[in-house]
Short mmCIF file of C-alpha atoms and ligand atoms in Angstrom, two decimals:
data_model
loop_
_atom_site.label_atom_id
_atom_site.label_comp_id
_atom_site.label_asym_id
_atom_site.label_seq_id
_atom_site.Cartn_x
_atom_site.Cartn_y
_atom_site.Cartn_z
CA UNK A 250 29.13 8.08 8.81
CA UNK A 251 26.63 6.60 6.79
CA UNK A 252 27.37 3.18 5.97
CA UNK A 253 25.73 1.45 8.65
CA UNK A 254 22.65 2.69 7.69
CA UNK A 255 23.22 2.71 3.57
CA UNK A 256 24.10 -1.46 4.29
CA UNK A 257 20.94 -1.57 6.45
CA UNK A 258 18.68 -0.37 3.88
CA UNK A 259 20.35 -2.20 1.24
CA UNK A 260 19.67 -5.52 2.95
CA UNK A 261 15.92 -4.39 4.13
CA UNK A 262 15.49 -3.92 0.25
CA UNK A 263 16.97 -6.54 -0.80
CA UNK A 264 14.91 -9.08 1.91
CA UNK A 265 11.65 -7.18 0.85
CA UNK A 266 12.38 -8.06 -3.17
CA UNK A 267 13.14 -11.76 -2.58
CA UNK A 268 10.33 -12.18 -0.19
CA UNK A 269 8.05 -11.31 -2.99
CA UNK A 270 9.94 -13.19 -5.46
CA UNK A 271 11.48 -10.10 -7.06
CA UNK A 272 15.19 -9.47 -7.99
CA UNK A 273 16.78 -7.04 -5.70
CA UNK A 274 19.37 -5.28 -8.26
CA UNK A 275 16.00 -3.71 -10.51
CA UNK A 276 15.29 -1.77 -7.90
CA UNK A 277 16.91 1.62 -7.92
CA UNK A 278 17.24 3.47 -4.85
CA UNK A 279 17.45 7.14 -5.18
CA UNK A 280 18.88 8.99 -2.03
CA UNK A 281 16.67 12.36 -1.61
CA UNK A 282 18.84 15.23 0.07
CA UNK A 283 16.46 17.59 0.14
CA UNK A 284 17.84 20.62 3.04
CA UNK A 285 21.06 18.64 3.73
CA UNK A 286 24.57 20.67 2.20
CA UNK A 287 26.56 18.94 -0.77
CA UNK A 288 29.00 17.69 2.05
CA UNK A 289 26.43 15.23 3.34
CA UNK A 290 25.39 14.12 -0.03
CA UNK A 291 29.24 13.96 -0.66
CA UNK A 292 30.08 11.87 2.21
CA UNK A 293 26.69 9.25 1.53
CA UNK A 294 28.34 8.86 -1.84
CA UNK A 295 31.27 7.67 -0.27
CA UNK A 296 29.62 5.47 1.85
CA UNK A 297 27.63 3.07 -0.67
CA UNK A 298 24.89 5.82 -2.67
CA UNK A 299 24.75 5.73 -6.45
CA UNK A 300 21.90 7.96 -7.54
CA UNK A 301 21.16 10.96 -5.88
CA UNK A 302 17.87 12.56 -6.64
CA UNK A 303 16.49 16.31 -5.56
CA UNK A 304 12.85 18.05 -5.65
CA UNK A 305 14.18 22.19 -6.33
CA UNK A 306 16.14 23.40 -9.45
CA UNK A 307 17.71 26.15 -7.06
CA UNK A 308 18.88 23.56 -4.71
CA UNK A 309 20.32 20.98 -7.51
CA UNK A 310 22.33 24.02 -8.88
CA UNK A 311 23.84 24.30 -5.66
CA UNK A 312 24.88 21.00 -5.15
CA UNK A 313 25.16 18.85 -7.73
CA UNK A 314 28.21 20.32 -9.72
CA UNK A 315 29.89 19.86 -6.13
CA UNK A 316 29.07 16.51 -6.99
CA UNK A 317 30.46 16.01 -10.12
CA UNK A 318 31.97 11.97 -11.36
CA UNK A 319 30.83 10.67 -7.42
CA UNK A 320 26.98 9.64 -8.63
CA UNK A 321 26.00 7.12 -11.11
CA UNK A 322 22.64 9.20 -11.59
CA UNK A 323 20.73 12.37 -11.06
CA UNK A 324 17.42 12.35 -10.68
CA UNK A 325 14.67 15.61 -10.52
CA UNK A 326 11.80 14.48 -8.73
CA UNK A 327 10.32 17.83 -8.02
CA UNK A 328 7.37 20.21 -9.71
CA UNK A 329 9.34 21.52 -12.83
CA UNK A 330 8.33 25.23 -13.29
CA UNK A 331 8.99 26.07 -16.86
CA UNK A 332 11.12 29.21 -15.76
CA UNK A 333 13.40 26.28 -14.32
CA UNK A 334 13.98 23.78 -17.52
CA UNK A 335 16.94 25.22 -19.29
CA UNK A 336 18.94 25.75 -15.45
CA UNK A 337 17.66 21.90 -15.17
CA UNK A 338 18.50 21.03 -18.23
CA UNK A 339 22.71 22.61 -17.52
CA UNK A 340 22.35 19.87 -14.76
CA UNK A 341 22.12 17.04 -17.16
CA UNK A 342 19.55 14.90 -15.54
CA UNK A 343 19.36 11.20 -16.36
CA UNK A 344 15.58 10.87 -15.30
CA UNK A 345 12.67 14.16 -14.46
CA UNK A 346 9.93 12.35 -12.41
CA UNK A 347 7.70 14.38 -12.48
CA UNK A 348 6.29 16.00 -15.62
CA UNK A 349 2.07 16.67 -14.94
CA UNK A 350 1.33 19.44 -17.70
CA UNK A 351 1.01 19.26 -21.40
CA UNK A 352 2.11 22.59 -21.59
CA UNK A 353 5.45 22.22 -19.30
CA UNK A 354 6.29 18.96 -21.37
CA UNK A 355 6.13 21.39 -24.64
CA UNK A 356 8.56 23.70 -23.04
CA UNK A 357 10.69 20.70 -22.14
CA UNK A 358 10.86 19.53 -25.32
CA UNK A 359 11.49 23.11 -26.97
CA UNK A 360 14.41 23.58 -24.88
CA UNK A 361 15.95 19.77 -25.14
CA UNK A 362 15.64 20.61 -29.47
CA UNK A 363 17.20 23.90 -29.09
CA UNK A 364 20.34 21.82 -27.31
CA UNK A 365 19.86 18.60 -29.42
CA UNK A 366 19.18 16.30 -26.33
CA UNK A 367 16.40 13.84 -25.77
CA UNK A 368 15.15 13.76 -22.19
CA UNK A 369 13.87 10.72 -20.11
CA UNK A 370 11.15 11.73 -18.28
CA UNK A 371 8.36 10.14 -16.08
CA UNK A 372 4.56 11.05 -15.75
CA UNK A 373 3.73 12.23 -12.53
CA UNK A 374 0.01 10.40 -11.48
CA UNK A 375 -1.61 11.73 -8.61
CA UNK A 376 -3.42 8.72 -7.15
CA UNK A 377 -4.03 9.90 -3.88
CA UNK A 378 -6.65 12.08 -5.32
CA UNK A 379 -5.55 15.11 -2.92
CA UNK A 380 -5.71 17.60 -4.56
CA UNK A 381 -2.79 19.34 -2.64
CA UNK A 382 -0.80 16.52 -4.55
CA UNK A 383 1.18 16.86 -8.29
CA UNK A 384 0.28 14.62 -10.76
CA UNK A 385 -2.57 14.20 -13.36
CA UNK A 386 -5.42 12.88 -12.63
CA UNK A 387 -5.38 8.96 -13.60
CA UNK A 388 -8.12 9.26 -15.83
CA UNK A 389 -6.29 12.09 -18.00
CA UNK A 390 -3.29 9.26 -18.69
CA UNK A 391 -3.98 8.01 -22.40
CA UNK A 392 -4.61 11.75 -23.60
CA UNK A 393 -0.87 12.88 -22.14
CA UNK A 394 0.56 9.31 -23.30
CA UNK A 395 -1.04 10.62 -27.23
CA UNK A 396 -0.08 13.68 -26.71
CA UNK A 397 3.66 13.50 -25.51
CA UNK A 398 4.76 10.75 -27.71
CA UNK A 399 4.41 13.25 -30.51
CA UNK A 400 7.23 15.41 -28.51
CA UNK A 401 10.21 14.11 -30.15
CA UNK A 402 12.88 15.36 -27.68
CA UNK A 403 11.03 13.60 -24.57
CA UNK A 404 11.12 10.15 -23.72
CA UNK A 405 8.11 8.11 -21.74
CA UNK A 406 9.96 5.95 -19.37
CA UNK A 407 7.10 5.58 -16.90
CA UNK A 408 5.23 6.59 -13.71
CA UNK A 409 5.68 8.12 -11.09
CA UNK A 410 3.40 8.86 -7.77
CA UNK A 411 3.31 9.73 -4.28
CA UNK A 412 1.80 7.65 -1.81
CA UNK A 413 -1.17 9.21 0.56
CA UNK A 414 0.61 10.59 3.88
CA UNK A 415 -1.81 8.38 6.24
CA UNK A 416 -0.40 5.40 8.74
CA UNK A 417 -3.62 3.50 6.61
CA UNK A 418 -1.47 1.17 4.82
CA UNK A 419 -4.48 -0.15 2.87
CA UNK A 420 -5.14 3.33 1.36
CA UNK A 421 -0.95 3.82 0.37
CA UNK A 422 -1.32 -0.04 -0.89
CA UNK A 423 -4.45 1.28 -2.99
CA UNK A 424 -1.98 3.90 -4.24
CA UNK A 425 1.08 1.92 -5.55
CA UNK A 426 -1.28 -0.57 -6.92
CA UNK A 427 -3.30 1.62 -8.46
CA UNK A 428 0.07 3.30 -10.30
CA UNK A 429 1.37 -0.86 -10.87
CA UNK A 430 -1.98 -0.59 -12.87
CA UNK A 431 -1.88 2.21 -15.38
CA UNK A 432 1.66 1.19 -15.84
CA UNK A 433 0.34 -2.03 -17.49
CA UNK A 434 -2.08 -1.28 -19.28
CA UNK A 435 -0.62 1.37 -20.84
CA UNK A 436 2.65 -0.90 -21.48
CA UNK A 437 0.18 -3.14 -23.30
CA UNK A 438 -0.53 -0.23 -25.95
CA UNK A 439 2.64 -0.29 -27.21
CA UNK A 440 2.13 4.10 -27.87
CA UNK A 441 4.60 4.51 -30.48
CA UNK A 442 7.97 6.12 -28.80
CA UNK A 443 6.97 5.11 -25.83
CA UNK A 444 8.86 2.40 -23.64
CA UNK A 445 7.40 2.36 -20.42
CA UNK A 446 10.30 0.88 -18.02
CA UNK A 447 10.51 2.69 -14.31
CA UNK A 448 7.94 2.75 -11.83
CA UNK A 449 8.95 5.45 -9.52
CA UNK A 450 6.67 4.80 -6.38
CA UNK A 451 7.68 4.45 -2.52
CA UNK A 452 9.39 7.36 0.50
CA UNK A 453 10.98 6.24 3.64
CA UNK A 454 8.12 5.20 5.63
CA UNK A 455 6.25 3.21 2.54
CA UNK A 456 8.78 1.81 0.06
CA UNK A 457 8.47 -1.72 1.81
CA UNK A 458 4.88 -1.55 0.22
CA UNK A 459 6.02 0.11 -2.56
CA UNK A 460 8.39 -2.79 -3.44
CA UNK A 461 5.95 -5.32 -2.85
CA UNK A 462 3.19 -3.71 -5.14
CA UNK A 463 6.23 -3.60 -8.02
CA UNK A 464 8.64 -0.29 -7.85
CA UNK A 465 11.72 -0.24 -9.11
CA UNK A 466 12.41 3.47 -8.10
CA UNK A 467 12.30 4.17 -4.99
CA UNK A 468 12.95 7.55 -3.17
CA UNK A 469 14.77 7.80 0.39
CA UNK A 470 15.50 10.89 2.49
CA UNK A 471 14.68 10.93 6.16
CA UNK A 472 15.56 7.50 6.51
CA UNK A 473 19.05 8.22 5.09
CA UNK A 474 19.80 11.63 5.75
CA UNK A 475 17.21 12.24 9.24
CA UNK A 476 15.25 14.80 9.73
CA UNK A 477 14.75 17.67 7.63
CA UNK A 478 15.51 20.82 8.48
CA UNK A 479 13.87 23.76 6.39
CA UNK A 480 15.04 26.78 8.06
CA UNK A 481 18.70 27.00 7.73
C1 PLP B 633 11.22 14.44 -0.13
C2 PLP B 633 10.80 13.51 -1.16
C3 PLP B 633 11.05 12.14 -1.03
C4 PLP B 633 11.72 11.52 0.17
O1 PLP B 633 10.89 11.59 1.28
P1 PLP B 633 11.23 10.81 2.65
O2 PLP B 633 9.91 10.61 3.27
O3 PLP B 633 12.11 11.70 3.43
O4 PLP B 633 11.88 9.55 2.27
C5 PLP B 633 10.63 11.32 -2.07
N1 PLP B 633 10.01 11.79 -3.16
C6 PLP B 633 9.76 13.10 -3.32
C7 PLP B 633 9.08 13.57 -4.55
C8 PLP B 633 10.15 14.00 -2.33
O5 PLP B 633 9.89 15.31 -2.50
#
């Protein structure tokens, strides 16, 4: 059912890399269910997925021990209320995306020592500058990076963002770029326990620029699964 358009994606991502002189296997592709029942997810799995990735706690507790030993990776790429962490946490995610308070990265980390388990974890920059939008402001990025590294069961991987909803693909370029930015500087610090590695940047309708401005995460629904639908 899906492997037609798992294949097509592969190869569009794979063109995109190489046409910027980038290797195609460091970039991750995350398929975002969001709405659609474990049996979808189950059957993409089949059909050529590897990491699977989802934006509620209530939803991943649903689905993803239906989906046990068929994913290479699961990744949360949604807000994180702290009432959520330890149900999170009983999902074993490889990678949380999207960590943008001090105080919900505490609670993290409280919860990982109480179980003995260090969680990856990216910073969630909003460079948008909606402020309907997660993520810290870019200028509060060295105080969390100080901060966090002194939270011993949390690992820094890297960034994450979400590109301005506009068909202005200047302003969504500004975006990724802006995110490719921070990343490197910040990489040049060298913050102790910090290894910044993933840049998680790039949605169905913008992870061609996404790819060109330097993701190596990036995170497909529609285009995989359709069309969302929030009602059912
Ligand atoms: C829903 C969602 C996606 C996927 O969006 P599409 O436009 O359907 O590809 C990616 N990232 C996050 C954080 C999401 O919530």
């Amino acid at each position: 059912m899906f492997n037609e358009i798992i294949s097509d994606i592969k190869t569009k991502v794979e063109t995109y890399a190489k046409e910027c002189g980038r290797k195609p296997e460091e970039i991750k592709i995350l398929a975002v269910s969001k709405t659609h029942p474990a049996e979808i997810v189950k059957q993409s799995l089949l059909d050529g997925i590897e990491n699977i990735a989802e934006n509620k706690v209530q939803e991943a507790e649903l689905k993803i021990p239906l989906l046990n030993g068929l994913y290479k990776e699961f990744h949360y790429i949604g807000h994180l209320q702290s009432n959520k962490i330890n149900k999170l946490l009983k999902l074993n995610p490889d990678l949380i995306h999207s960590i943008d308070k001090i105080s919900t990265a505490e609670k993290l980390n409280t919860a990982c020592q109480a179980i003995n388990r260090v969680q990856n974890i990216l910073i969630e920059v909003n460079t948008s500058g909606e402020e309907s939008k997660n993520g810290i402001d870019p200028i509060l990025l060295e105080d969390f990076f100080v901060k966090i590294s002194k939270l011993e069961n949390l690992k820094i991987k890297g960034l994450m963002t979400i590109g301005t909803l506009t068909e202005d693909v200047n302003e969504i370029r500004r975006c990724f770029r802006q995110l490719k930015y921070l990343f490197d500087i910040h990489k040049l610090r060298n913050f102790e326990n910090i290894s910044l590695e993933y840049l998680s940047m790039g949605m169905s309708n913008d992870y061609k620029i996404a790819i060109e401005e330097g993701s190596n995460i990036i995170r497909l629904g529609s285009i995989i699964y359709g069309n969302r639908n929030y009602n059912k």
